[in-house]
PDB file of C-alpha atoms in Angstrom:
ATOM      1  CA  MET E   1       0.000   0.000   0.000  1.00 53.00           C
ATOM      2  CA  THR E   2       1.322   3.425  -0.965  1.00 60.00           C
ATOM      3  CA  SER E   3       1.922   5.777   1.986  1.00 60.00           C
ATOM      4  CA  HIS E   4       0.505   9.292   1.764  1.00 61.00           C
ATOM      5  CA  VAL E   5       2.234  10.587   4.898  1.00 67.00           C
ATOM      6  CA  LEU E   6       4.256  13.715   4.160  1.00 69.00           C
ATOM      7  CA  SER E   7       7.843  13.997   5.261  1.00 90.00           C
ATOM      8  CA  GLN E   8       8.832  16.619   7.825  1.00 90.00           C
ATOM      9  CA  LEU E   9      10.071  19.009   5.121  1.00 94.00           C
ATOM     10  CA  ARG E  10       7.038  18.557   2.882  1.00 93.00           C
ATOM     11  CA  SER E  11       4.704  19.079   5.837  1.00 94.00           C
ATOM     12  CA  LEU E  12       6.457  22.353   6.665  1.00 96.00           C
ATOM     13  CA  GLU E  13       6.363  23.366   3.004  1.00 97.00           C
ATOM     14  CA  ALA E  14       2.633  22.637   2.770  1.00 96.00           C
ATOM     15  CA  GLU E  15       1.941  24.663   5.924  1.00 95.00           C
ATOM     16  CA  SER E  16       3.945  27.642   4.641  1.00 97.00           C
ATOM     17  CA  ILE E  17       2.312  27.566   1.209  1.00 97.00           C
ATOM     18  CA  HIS E  18      -1.109  27.467   2.897  1.00 95.00           C
ATOM     19  CA  ILE E  19      -0.175  30.569   4.946  1.00 95.00           C
ATOM     20  CA  ILE E  20       1.044  32.435   1.854  1.00 97.00           C
ATOM     21  CA  ARG E  21      -2.137  31.640  -0.079  1.00 97.00           C
ATOM     22  CA  GLU E  22      -4.280  32.590   2.920  1.00 95.00           C
ATOM     23  CA  VAL E  23      -2.684  36.047   3.060  1.00 95.00           C
ATOM     24  CA  VAL E  24      -3.290  36.638  -0.649  1.00 96.00           C
ATOM     25  CA  ALA E  25      -6.924  35.570  -0.190  1.00 94.00           C
ATOM     26  CA  GLU E  26      -7.543  37.773   2.884  1.00 92.00           C
ATOM     27  CA  MET E  27      -5.410  40.872   2.362  1.00 92.00           C
ATOM     28  CA  GLU E  28      -5.563  43.565  -0.312  1.00 92.00           C
ATOM     29  CA  ARG E  29      -1.904  44.432  -0.854  1.00 95.00           C
ATOM     30  CA  PRO E  30       0.706  42.068   0.594  1.00 96.00           C
ATOM     31  CA  VAL E  31       4.462  42.348   0.112  1.00 97.00           C
ATOM     32  CA  LEU E  32       7.303  39.933   0.814  1.00 98.00           C
ATOM     33  CA  LEU E  33      10.269  41.333   2.754  1.00 96.00           C
ATOM     34  CA  PHE E  34      13.325  39.991   0.956  1.00 96.00           C
ATOM     35  CA  SER E  35      16.883  40.387   2.217  1.00 92.00           C
ATOM     36  CA  GLY E  36      18.636  37.894  -0.045  1.00 93.00           C
ATOM     37  CA  GLY E  37      19.412  35.675   2.954  1.00 94.00           C
ATOM     38  CA  LYS E  38      18.565  31.978   3.310  1.00 96.00           C
ATOM     39  CA  ASP E  39      15.194  32.407   5.054  1.00 96.00           C
ATOM     40  CA  SER E  40      13.787  34.970   2.644  1.00 96.00           C
ATOM     41  CA  ILE E  41      15.043  32.857  -0.286  1.00 97.00           C
ATOM     42  CA  VAL E  42      13.145  29.816   1.029  1.00 98.00           C
ATOM     43  CA  MET E  43      10.048  31.967   1.551  1.00 97.00           C
ATOM     44  CA  LEU E  44      10.244  33.387  -1.993  1.00 98.00           C
ATOM     45  CA  HIS E  45      10.818  29.925  -3.466  1.00 98.00           C
ATOM     46  CA  MET E  46       7.643  28.663  -1.775  1.00 97.00           C
ATOM     47  CA  ALA E  47       5.689  31.717  -2.898  1.00 98.00           C
ATOM     48  CA  ALA E  48       6.627  30.819  -6.470  1.00 97.00           C
ATOM     49  CA  LYS E  49       5.408  27.266  -5.864  1.00 97.00           C
ATOM     50  CA  ALA E  50       2.177  28.509  -4.271  1.00 97.00           C
ATOM     51  CA  PHE E  51       0.997  30.262  -7.431  1.00 97.00           C
ATOM     52  CA  ALA E  52       2.743  28.349 -10.228  1.00 96.00           C
ATOM     53  CA  PRO E  53       2.430  28.442 -13.171  1.00 95.00           C
ATOM     54  CA  ALA E  54       1.269  32.040 -12.653  1.00 96.00           C
ATOM     55  CA  ARG E  55       3.632  34.709 -11.360  1.00 95.00           C
ATOM     56  CA  ILE E  56       3.786  35.664  -7.691  1.00 97.00           C
ATOM     57  CA  PRO E  57       0.874  38.119  -7.246  1.00 97.00           C
ATOM     58  CA  PHE E  58       2.707  40.584  -5.000  1.00 97.00           C
ATOM     59  CA  PRO E  59       5.987  42.529  -5.022  1.00 97.00           C
ATOM     60  CA  ILE E  60       9.031  41.946  -2.850  1.00 98.00           C
ATOM     61  CA  MET E  61      10.682  44.689  -0.799  1.00 97.00           C
ATOM     62  CA  HIS E  62      14.277  45.005   0.313  1.00 97.00           C
ATOM     63  CA  VAL E  63      15.069  47.445   3.113  1.00 95.00           C
ATOM     64  CA  ASP E  64      18.552  48.289   1.887  1.00 94.00           C
ATOM     65  CA  THR E  65      20.852  49.501   4.665  1.00 93.00           C
ATOM     66  CA  GLY E  66      23.657  50.344   2.246  1.00 92.00           C
ATOM     67  CA  LEU E  67      25.948  47.969   4.177  1.00 91.00           C
ATOM     68  CA  ASN E  68      25.079  44.758   2.355  1.00 92.00           C
ATOM     69  CA  PHE E  69      27.464  42.093   1.160  1.00 93.00           C
ATOM     70  CA  GLN E  70      27.661  42.352  -2.634  1.00 93.00           C
ATOM     71  CA  SER E  71      27.081  38.598  -2.935  1.00 94.00           C
ATOM     72  CA  VAL E  72      23.691  39.043  -1.243  1.00 95.00           C
ATOM     73  CA  LEU E  73      22.645  41.856  -3.595  1.00 96.00           C
ATOM     74  CA  ASP E  74      23.716  39.798  -6.616  1.00 96.00           C
ATOM     75  CA  THR E  75      21.639  36.850  -5.395  1.00 97.00           C
ATOM     76  CA  ARG E  76      18.637  39.127  -4.815  1.00 96.00           C
ATOM     77  CA  ASP E  77      18.850  40.450  -8.368  1.00 96.00           C
ATOM     78  CA  ARG E  78      19.129  36.962  -9.858  1.00 97.00           C
ATOM     79  CA  TRP E  79      15.933  35.855  -8.082  1.00 97.00           C
ATOM     80  CA  VAL E  80      14.076  38.980  -9.216  1.00 97.00           C
ATOM     81  CA  GLU E  81      15.100  38.428 -12.830  1.00 97.00           C
ATOM     82  CA  ARG E  82      14.390  34.689 -12.750  1.00 96.00           C
ATOM     83  CA  LEU E  83      10.873  35.070 -11.316  1.00 97.00           C
ATOM     84  CA  GLY E  84       9.973  38.290 -13.132  1.00 96.00           C
ATOM     85  CA  ILE E  85       8.706  40.008  -9.998  1.00 96.00           C
ATOM     86  CA  GLN E  86       8.577  43.636  -8.915  1.00 97.00           C
ATOM     87  CA  LEU E  87      11.322  44.753  -6.521  1.00 97.00           C
ATOM     88  CA  VAL E  88      10.720  47.697  -4.185  1.00 97.00           C
ATOM     89  CA  VAL E  89      13.890  49.047  -2.554  1.00 96.00           C
ATOM     90  CA  ALA E  90      13.549  51.131   0.608  1.00 95.00           C
ATOM     91  CA  SER E  91      16.929  52.808   1.048  1.00 94.00           C
ATOM     92  CA  VAL E  92      18.261  53.610   4.520  1.00 93.00           C
ATOM     93  CA  GLN E  93      21.000  55.773   2.998  1.00 93.00           C
ATOM     94  CA  ASP E  94      18.371  57.822   1.158  1.00 94.00           C
ATOM     95  CA  ALA E  95      16.456  58.222   4.435  1.00 93.00           C
ATOM     96  CA  ILE E  96      19.651  59.458   6.128  1.00 93.00           C
ATOM     97  CA  ASP E  97      20.262  61.955   3.317  1.00 93.00           C
ATOM     98  CA  ARG E  98      16.672  63.232   3.661  1.00 94.00           C
ATOM     99  CA  GLY E  99      16.962  63.574   7.430  1.00 91.00           C
ATOM    100  CA  LEU E 100      14.320  60.950   8.213  1.00 91.00           C
ATOM    101  CA  VAL E 101      16.811  59.009  10.358  1.00 90.00           C
ATOM    102  CA  LYS E 102      20.259  59.606  11.822  1.00 90.00           C
ATOM    103  CA  GLU E 103      23.291  57.340  11.905  1.00 87.00           C
ATOM    104  CA  GLU E 104      23.971  55.677  15.255  1.00 84.00           C
ATOM    105  CA  PRO E 105      27.444  55.962  16.844  1.00 81.00           C
ATOM    106  CA  ASN E 106      27.985  52.189  16.915  1.00 78.00           C
ATOM    107  CA  GLY E 107      27.689  51.906  13.127  1.00 77.00           C
ATOM    108  CA  SER E 108      24.590  49.718  13.253  1.00 82.00           C
ATOM    109  CA  ARG E 109      21.732  50.603  10.932  1.00 85.00           C
ATOM    110  CA  ASN E 110      19.364  47.979  12.313  1.00 83.00           C
ATOM    111  CA  ARG E 111      17.345  50.292  14.517  1.00 84.00           C
ATOM    112  CA  ILE E 112      17.078  53.005  11.871  1.00 89.00           C
ATOM    113  CA  GLN E 113      15.709  50.459   9.386  1.00 90.00           C
ATOM    114  CA  THR E 114      12.388  50.626  11.217  1.00 88.00           C
ATOM    115  CA  PRO E 115      11.252  54.140  10.169  1.00 91.00           C
ATOM    116  CA  VAL E 116      12.370  53.336   6.608  1.00 93.00           C
ATOM    117  CA  LEU E 117      10.292  50.159   6.584  1.00 92.00           C
ATOM    118  CA  LEU E 118       7.243  51.873   8.063  1.00 89.00           C
ATOM    119  CA  GLU E 119       7.501  54.748   5.576  1.00 92.00           C
ATOM    120  CA  ALA E 120       7.650  52.315   2.644  1.00 93.00           C
ATOM    121  CA  VAL E 121       4.706  50.277   3.957  1.00 91.00           C
ATOM    122  CA  GLU E 122       2.609  53.449   4.220  1.00 90.00           C
ATOM    123  CA  LYS E 123       3.770  54.860   0.875  1.00 93.00           C
ATOM    124  CA  HIS E 124       2.848  51.712  -1.059  1.00 94.00           C
ATOM    125  CA  GLY E 125      -0.249  50.877   0.970  1.00 91.00           C
ATOM    126  CA  PHE E 126       0.927  47.415   2.029  1.00 93.00           C
ATOM    127  CA  ASP E 127      -1.422  45.835   4.560  1.00 91.00           C
ATOM    128  CA  ALA E 128       0.533  42.607   5.067  1.00 93.00           C
ATOM    129  CA  ALA E 129       4.276  41.966   4.988  1.00 94.00           C
ATOM    130  CA  PHE E 130       5.763  38.475   4.829  1.00 96.00           C
ATOM    131  CA  GLY E 131       8.858  38.107   7.006  1.00 93.00           C
ATOM    132  CA  GLY E 132      11.304  35.214   7.248  1.00 91.00           C
ATOM    133  CA  GLY E 133      11.515  35.098  11.059  1.00 88.00           C
ATOM    134  CA  ARG E 134      11.665  31.704  12.747  1.00 90.00           C
ATOM    135  CA  ARG E 135      10.809  30.925  16.364  1.00 84.00           C
ATOM    136  CA  ASP E 136      14.092  29.121  17.015  1.00 86.00           C
ATOM    137  CA  GLU E 137      16.202  32.172  16.169  1.00 81.00           C
ATOM    138  CA  GLU E 138      15.675  34.426  19.158  1.00 75.00           C
ATOM    139  CA  LYS E 139      13.456  34.907  22.236  1.00 74.00           C
ATOM    140  CA  ALA E 140      11.358  37.774  20.863  1.00 74.00           C
ATOM    141  CA  ARG E 141      10.705  35.942  17.609  1.00 70.00           C
ATOM    142  CA  ALA E 142       9.529  32.935  19.595  1.00 73.00           C
ATOM    143  CA  LYS E 143       6.696  35.118  20.955  1.00 78.00           C
ATOM    144  CA  GLU E 144       5.316  35.998  17.523  1.00 81.00           C
ATOM    145  CA  ARG E 145       2.114  34.613  16.090  1.00 85.00           C
ATOM    146  CA  VAL E 146       2.095  33.555  12.430  1.00 87.00           C
ATOM    147  CA  PHE E 147      -0.181  36.555  11.737  1.00 89.00           C
ATOM    148  CA  SER E 148       1.390  39.261  13.891  1.00 86.00           C
ATOM    149  CA  PHE E 149      -0.774  42.347  14.289  1.00 85.00           C
ATOM    150  CA  ARG E 150       0.710  45.860  14.008  1.00 82.00           C
ATOM    151  CA  ASP E 151      -1.176  48.981  15.126  1.00 78.00           C
ATOM    152  CA  ASP E 152      -1.531  52.171  13.075  1.00 75.00           C
ATOM    153  CA  PHE E 153       1.922  53.264  14.275  1.00 72.00           C
ATOM    154  CA  GLY E 154       3.433  50.013  12.994  1.00 68.00           C
ATOM    155  CA  GLN E 155       4.143  48.834  16.535  1.00 79.00           C
ATOM    156  CA  TRP E 156       3.924  45.324  18.001  1.00 76.00           C
ATOM    157  CA  ASP E 157       2.470  44.594  21.428  1.00 79.00           C
ATOM    158  CA  PRO E 158       3.631  41.127  22.582  1.00 76.00           C
ATOM    159  CA  LYS E 159       0.927  41.106  25.309  1.00 78.00           C
ATOM    160  CA  ASN E 160      -1.904  41.780  22.868  1.00 79.00           C
ATOM    161  CA  GLN E 161      -1.842  39.085  20.218  1.00 81.00           C
ATOM    162  CA  ARG E 162      -4.659  37.268  18.509  1.00 80.00           C
ATOM    163  CA  PRO E 163      -5.275  33.582  19.207  1.00 81.00           C
ATOM    164  CA  GLU E 164      -4.443  31.183  16.387  1.00 79.00           C
ATOM    165  CA  ILE E 165      -6.427  27.965  16.607  1.00 81.00           C
ATOM    166  CA  TRP E 166      -5.002  25.208  14.400  1.00 80.00           C
ATOM    167  CA  ASN E 167      -4.534  26.812  10.962  1.00 80.00           C
ATOM    168  CA  LEU E 168      -7.189  29.532  11.245  1.00 83.00           C
ATOM    169  CA  TYR E 169      -5.707  33.016  10.862  1.00 86.00           C
ATOM    170  CA  ASN E 170      -7.395  36.363  11.492  1.00 79.00           C
ATOM    171  CA  GLY E 171      -6.261  38.927   8.923  1.00 80.00           C
ATOM    172  CA  ARG E 172      -8.826  41.606   9.775  1.00 82.00           C
ATOM    173  CA  VAL E 173      -7.243  45.045  10.124  1.00 81.00           C
ATOM    174  CA  HIS E 174      -8.585  48.578  10.366  1.00 79.00           C
ATOM    175  CA  GLN E 175      -7.403  51.421   8.160  1.00 79.00           C
ATOM    176  CA  GLY E 176      -3.773  52.225   8.907  1.00 76.00           C
ATOM    177  CA  GLU E 177      -3.136  48.892  10.618  1.00 79.00           C
ATOM    178  CA  SER E 178      -1.248  45.967   9.117  1.00 82.00           C
ATOM    179  CA  ILE E 179       0.090  42.532   9.881  1.00 90.00           C
ATOM    180  CA  ARG E 180       3.463  40.829   9.628  1.00 90.00           C
ATOM    181  CA  VAL E 181       3.179  37.240   8.489  1.00 93.00           C
ATOM    182  CA  PHE E 182       5.781  34.573   9.285  1.00 94.00           C
ATOM    183  CA  PRO E 183       5.321  31.463   7.114  1.00 95.00           C
ATOM    184  CA  LEU E 184       8.574  29.969   8.472  1.00 95.00           C
ATOM    185  CA  SER E 185       7.592  30.225  12.140  1.00 92.00           C
ATOM    186  CA  ASN E 186       7.741  26.473  12.718  1.00 92.00           C
ATOM    187  CA  TRP E 187      10.953  25.880  10.753  1.00 95.00           C
ATOM    188  CA  THR E 188      14.400  25.494  12.316  1.00 93.00           C
ATOM    189  CA  GLU E 189      17.785  26.400  10.859  1.00 93.00           C
ATOM    190  CA  LEU E 190      18.308  22.705  10.107  1.00 94.00           C
ATOM    191  CA  ASP E 191      14.951  22.546   8.288  1.00 95.00           C
ATOM    192  CA  ILE E 192      15.933  25.565   6.200  1.00 96.00           C
ATOM    193  CA  TRP E 193      19.242  24.056   5.096  1.00 96.00           C
ATOM    194  CA  SER E 194      17.717  20.623   4.491  1.00 96.00           C
ATOM    195  CA  TYR E 195      15.098  22.244   2.248  1.00 97.00           C
ATOM    196  CA  ILE E 196      17.646  24.382   0.388  1.00 97.00           C
ATOM    197  CA  ALA E 197      19.733  21.263  -0.261  1.00 97.00           C
ATOM    198  CA  ALA E 198      16.689  19.237  -1.355  1.00 96.00           C
ATOM    199  CA  GLU E 199      15.568  21.979  -3.756  1.00 96.00           C
ATOM    200  CA  ASN E 200      19.143  22.922  -4.802  1.00 96.00           C
ATOM    201  CA  MET E 201      18.395  26.643  -4.422  1.00 97.00           C
ATOM    202  CA  ASP E 202      20.506  29.591  -5.516  1.00 97.00           C
ATOM    203  CA  ILE E 203      22.077  31.177  -2.409  1.00 97.00           C
ATOM    204  CA  PRO E 204      24.849  33.719  -1.726  1.00 96.00           C
ATOM    205  CA  ASP E 205      28.278  32.067  -1.779  1.00 96.00           C
ATOM    206  CA  LEU E 206      28.919  33.598   1.664  1.00 95.00           C
ATOM    207  CA  TYR E 207      27.089  30.621   3.159  1.00 96.00           C
ATOM    208  CA  LEU E 208      29.678  28.201   1.750  1.00 97.00           C
ATOM    209  CA  ALA E 209      33.018  27.766   3.496  1.00 97.00           C
ATOM    210  CA  GLN E 210      36.108  29.095   1.776  1.00 96.00           C
ATOM    211  CA  GLU E 211      39.396  30.734   2.655  1.00 97.00           C
ATOM    212  CA  ARG E 212      38.711  34.341   3.675  1.00 96.00           C
ATOM    213  CA  GLU E 213      40.682  37.157   5.268  1.00 95.00           C
ATOM    214  CA  VAL E 214      39.233  37.746   8.750  1.00 95.00           C
ATOM    215  CA  VAL E 215      39.988  39.671  11.919  1.00 94.00           C
ATOM    216  CA  ASN E 216      39.161  38.421  15.418  1.00 94.00           C
ATOM    217  CA  ARG E 217      37.183  40.984  17.433  1.00 91.00           C
ATOM    218  CA  ASP E 218      35.995  39.900  20.872  1.00 87.00           C
ATOM    219  CA  GLY E 219      35.951  36.280  19.805  1.00 88.00           C
ATOM    220  CA  MET E 220      34.014  36.904  16.566  1.00 91.00           C
ATOM    221  CA  LEU E 221      35.525  36.567  13.084  1.00 93.00           C
ATOM    222  CA  PHE E 222      34.750  39.512  10.793  1.00 94.00           C
ATOM    223  CA  ALA E 223      35.726  39.533   7.131  1.00 92.00           C
ATOM    224  CA  VAL E 224      38.102  42.334   6.215  1.00 93.00           C
ATOM    225  CA  ASN E 225      36.351  44.432   3.583  1.00 89.00           C
ATOM    226  CA  GLU E 226      35.291  48.003   2.824  1.00 89.00           C
ATOM    227  CA  PHE E 227      32.841  47.956   5.748  1.00 89.00           C
ATOM    228  CA  THR E 228      35.183  46.328   8.279  1.00 90.00           C
ATOM    229  CA  PRO E 229      38.726  47.553   7.566  1.00 91.00           C
ATOM    230  CA  LEU E 230      41.486  46.686   9.973  1.00 93.00           C
ATOM    231  CA  LYS E 231      41.799  49.021  12.948  1.00 91.00           C
ATOM    232  CA  GLU E 232      45.106  50.318  14.191  1.00 90.00           C
ATOM    233  CA  GLY E 233      47.004  47.516  15.907  1.00 89.00           C
ATOM    234  CA  GLU E 234      44.858  44.727  14.444  1.00 91.00           C
ATOM    235  CA  THR E 235      46.187  41.896  12.302  1.00 93.00           C
ATOM    236  CA  SER E 236      44.217  39.687   9.956  1.00 93.00           C
ATOM    237  CA  GLU E 237      44.582  36.023   9.069  1.00 95.00           C
ATOM    238  CA  ILE E 238      43.306  33.622   6.460  1.00 96.00           C
ATOM    239  CA  ARG E 239      40.819  31.038   7.733  1.00 96.00           C
ATOM    240  CA  SER E 240      38.256  28.695   6.242  1.00 97.00           C
ATOM    241  CA  VAL E 241      34.975  30.310   7.288  1.00 96.00           C
ATOM    242  CA  ARG E 242      31.377  30.654   6.225  1.00 96.00           C
ATOM    243  CA  TYR E 243      28.368  32.746   7.284  1.00 95.00           C
ATOM    244  CA  ARG E 244      25.386  31.242   9.091  1.00 93.00           C
ATOM    245  CA  THR E 245      23.366  34.440   8.616  1.00 91.00           C
ATOM    246  CA  VAL E 246      23.898  37.498   6.427  1.00 89.00           C
ATOM    247  CA  GLY E 247      23.084  40.882   7.913  1.00 86.00           C
ATOM    248  CA  ASP E 248      25.047  44.095   7.524  1.00 90.00           C
ATOM    249  CA  ALA E 249      28.648  43.450   6.496  1.00 89.00           C
ATOM    250  CA  ASN E 250      30.055  45.568   9.332  1.00 88.00           C
ATOM    251  CA  LEU E 251      28.233  43.640  12.081  1.00 89.00           C
ATOM    252  CA  THR E 252      27.889  40.069  10.838  1.00 91.00           C
ATOM    253  CA  ALA E 253      30.616  37.598  11.760  1.00 93.00           C
ATOM    254  CA  ALA E 254      31.612  34.334  10.140  1.00 93.00           C
ATOM    255  CA  VAL E 255      32.222  30.961  11.783  1.00 93.00           C
ATOM    256  CA  GLU E 256      35.090  28.563  11.218  1.00 94.00           C
ATOM    257  CA  SER E 257      33.899  25.807   8.925  1.00 94.00           C
ATOM    258  CA  GLN E 258      34.894  23.317   6.251  1.00 95.00           C
ATOM    259  CA  ALA E 259      31.311  23.017   4.937  1.00 95.00           C
ATOM    260  CA  SER E 260      31.684  24.007   1.295  1.00 96.00           C
ATOM    261  CA  THR E 261      28.611  22.165  -0.032  1.00 96.00           C
ATOM    262  CA  LEU E 262      24.910  22.250   0.856  1.00 97.00           C
ATOM    263  CA  ASN E 263      24.957  18.712   2.228  1.00 96.00           C
ATOM    264  CA  ALA E 264      27.981  19.531   4.378  1.00 96.00           C
ATOM    265  CA  ILE E 265      26.140  22.571   5.783  1.00 96.00           C
ATOM    266  CA  VAL E 266      23.183  20.323   6.699  1.00 96.00           C
ATOM    267  CA  GLU E 267      25.515  17.963   8.575  1.00 95.00           C
ATOM    268  CA  GLU E 268      27.275  20.836  10.345  1.00 95.00           C
ATOM    269  CA  THR E 269      24.014  22.542  11.318  1.00 93.00           C
ATOM    270  CA  ALA E 270      22.677  19.322  12.838  1.00 93.00           C
ATOM    271  CA  ALA E 271      25.576  19.359  15.309  1.00 90.00           C
ATOM    272  CA  VAL E 272      25.515  22.992  16.504  1.00 86.00           C
ATOM    273  CA  ARG E 273      23.904  24.044  19.775  1.00 78.00           C
ATOM    274  CA  ILE E 274      23.777  27.839  19.455  1.00 81.00           C
ATOM    275  CA  THR E 275      21.497  29.825  17.131  1.00 74.00           C
ATOM    276  CA  GLU E 276      22.956  31.603  14.144  1.00 76.00           C
ATOM    277  CA  ARG E 277      22.031  35.032  15.502  1.00 61.00           C
ATOM    278  CA  GLY E 278      23.618  34.347  18.870  1.00 60.00           C
ATOM    279  CA  ALA E 279      26.794  33.083  17.233  1.00 57.00           C
ATOM    280  CA  THR E 280      27.349  35.709  14.561  1.00 60.00           C
ATOM    281  CA  ARG E 281      25.240  38.851  14.885  1.00 56.00           C
ATOM    282  CA  GLY E 282      27.059  41.611  16.742  1.00 53.00           C
ATOM    283  CA  ASP E 283      23.980  43.860  16.570  1.00 54.00           C
ATOM    284  CA  ASP E 284      22.034  41.412  18.764  1.00 50.00           C
ATOM    285  CA  LYS E 285      24.560  41.606  21.584  1.00 50.00           C
ATOM    286  CA  VAL E 286      23.507  45.101  22.707  1.00 49.00           C
ATOM    287  CA  SER E 287      21.143  43.571  25.271  1.00 52.00           C
ATOM    288  CA  GLU E 288      18.958  40.499  25.652  1.00 53.00           C
ATOM    289  CA  ALA E 289      15.922  42.632  24.848  1.00 54.00           C
ATOM    290  CA  ALA E 290      17.454  44.319  21.783  1.00 63.00           C
ATOM    291  CA  MET E 291      15.344  42.430  19.247  1.00 60.00           C
ATOM    292  CA  GLU E 292      12.108  42.792  21.210  1.00 60.00           C
ATOM    293  CA  ASP E 293      12.678  46.539  21.600  1.00 59.00           C
ATOM    294  CA  ARG E 294      13.116  46.887  17.842  1.00 59.00           C
ATOM    295  CA  LYS E 295      10.036  44.781  17.134  1.00 57.00           C
ATOM    296  CA  ARG E 296       7.925  46.931  19.474  1.00 57.00           C
ATOM    297  CA  GLU E 297       8.989  49.935  17.392  1.00 58.00           C
ATOM    298  CA  GLY E 298       7.896  48.270  14.143  1.00 54.00           C
ATOM    299  CA  TYR E 299      10.869  46.128  13.072  1.00 63.00           C
ATOM    300  CA  PHE E 300      10.237  43.026  10.932  1.00 61.00           C
TER     301      PHE E 300
END
């Protein structure tokens, strides 16, 4: 007798595709937040599957900090061209030049992404924004519902969230309000890499281990590039490293690794015991509540 039980990955895929289709059915103008990283690539890939053979019926938006790895931007552009979708770019640098936001002394542009995102959402009239957050990444993201309500100021209240019973989602919003939607909520980092390997997806080469020039800062390995030049007294070295997550180039560290193929990354990820954000994101080390504070203000 043929078994019709779905595998773990196909069950997660089916759930995520259901969520994506539900948003398109309920909301008037959704948008997919796309960074060019592994999670947003998986989300975009499933959106293409959800509506095939038709095109994806909504645009994607990249909140561009101006501090991106070039490999990530190149990957973003390849996906846009391949799928024939509309790309909306919300530029943090443009917002700085206009005086909407100001640079922070620590060099991080994470917090000042929020007003840029909220401005773009209002300008284009988006009432739902798909985000690639997963519950295993970080404490604040573990609190999110799949449909995460935002008030008319774009803010999130973790104590005032709507119940989600089984796979029933409430997308009702008043004028000026919106929701963030997280189709990957129930995925883990290992699920993401297993799916990328199974589907042989196009990803930035930063995720694959290779010899790179790095500098050790407080136990974290940062690639030496235009955003992270060597400081006085520092010395660099060549190590085999890869990136577990790709944020801003000046704040995202690499990890030592020999995993130069997708299958090797799956094996390596299965053995780690610390999340990718905790291991490599310097911007999340400000405080334990850093992410939740940003989300309250309207961050992804």
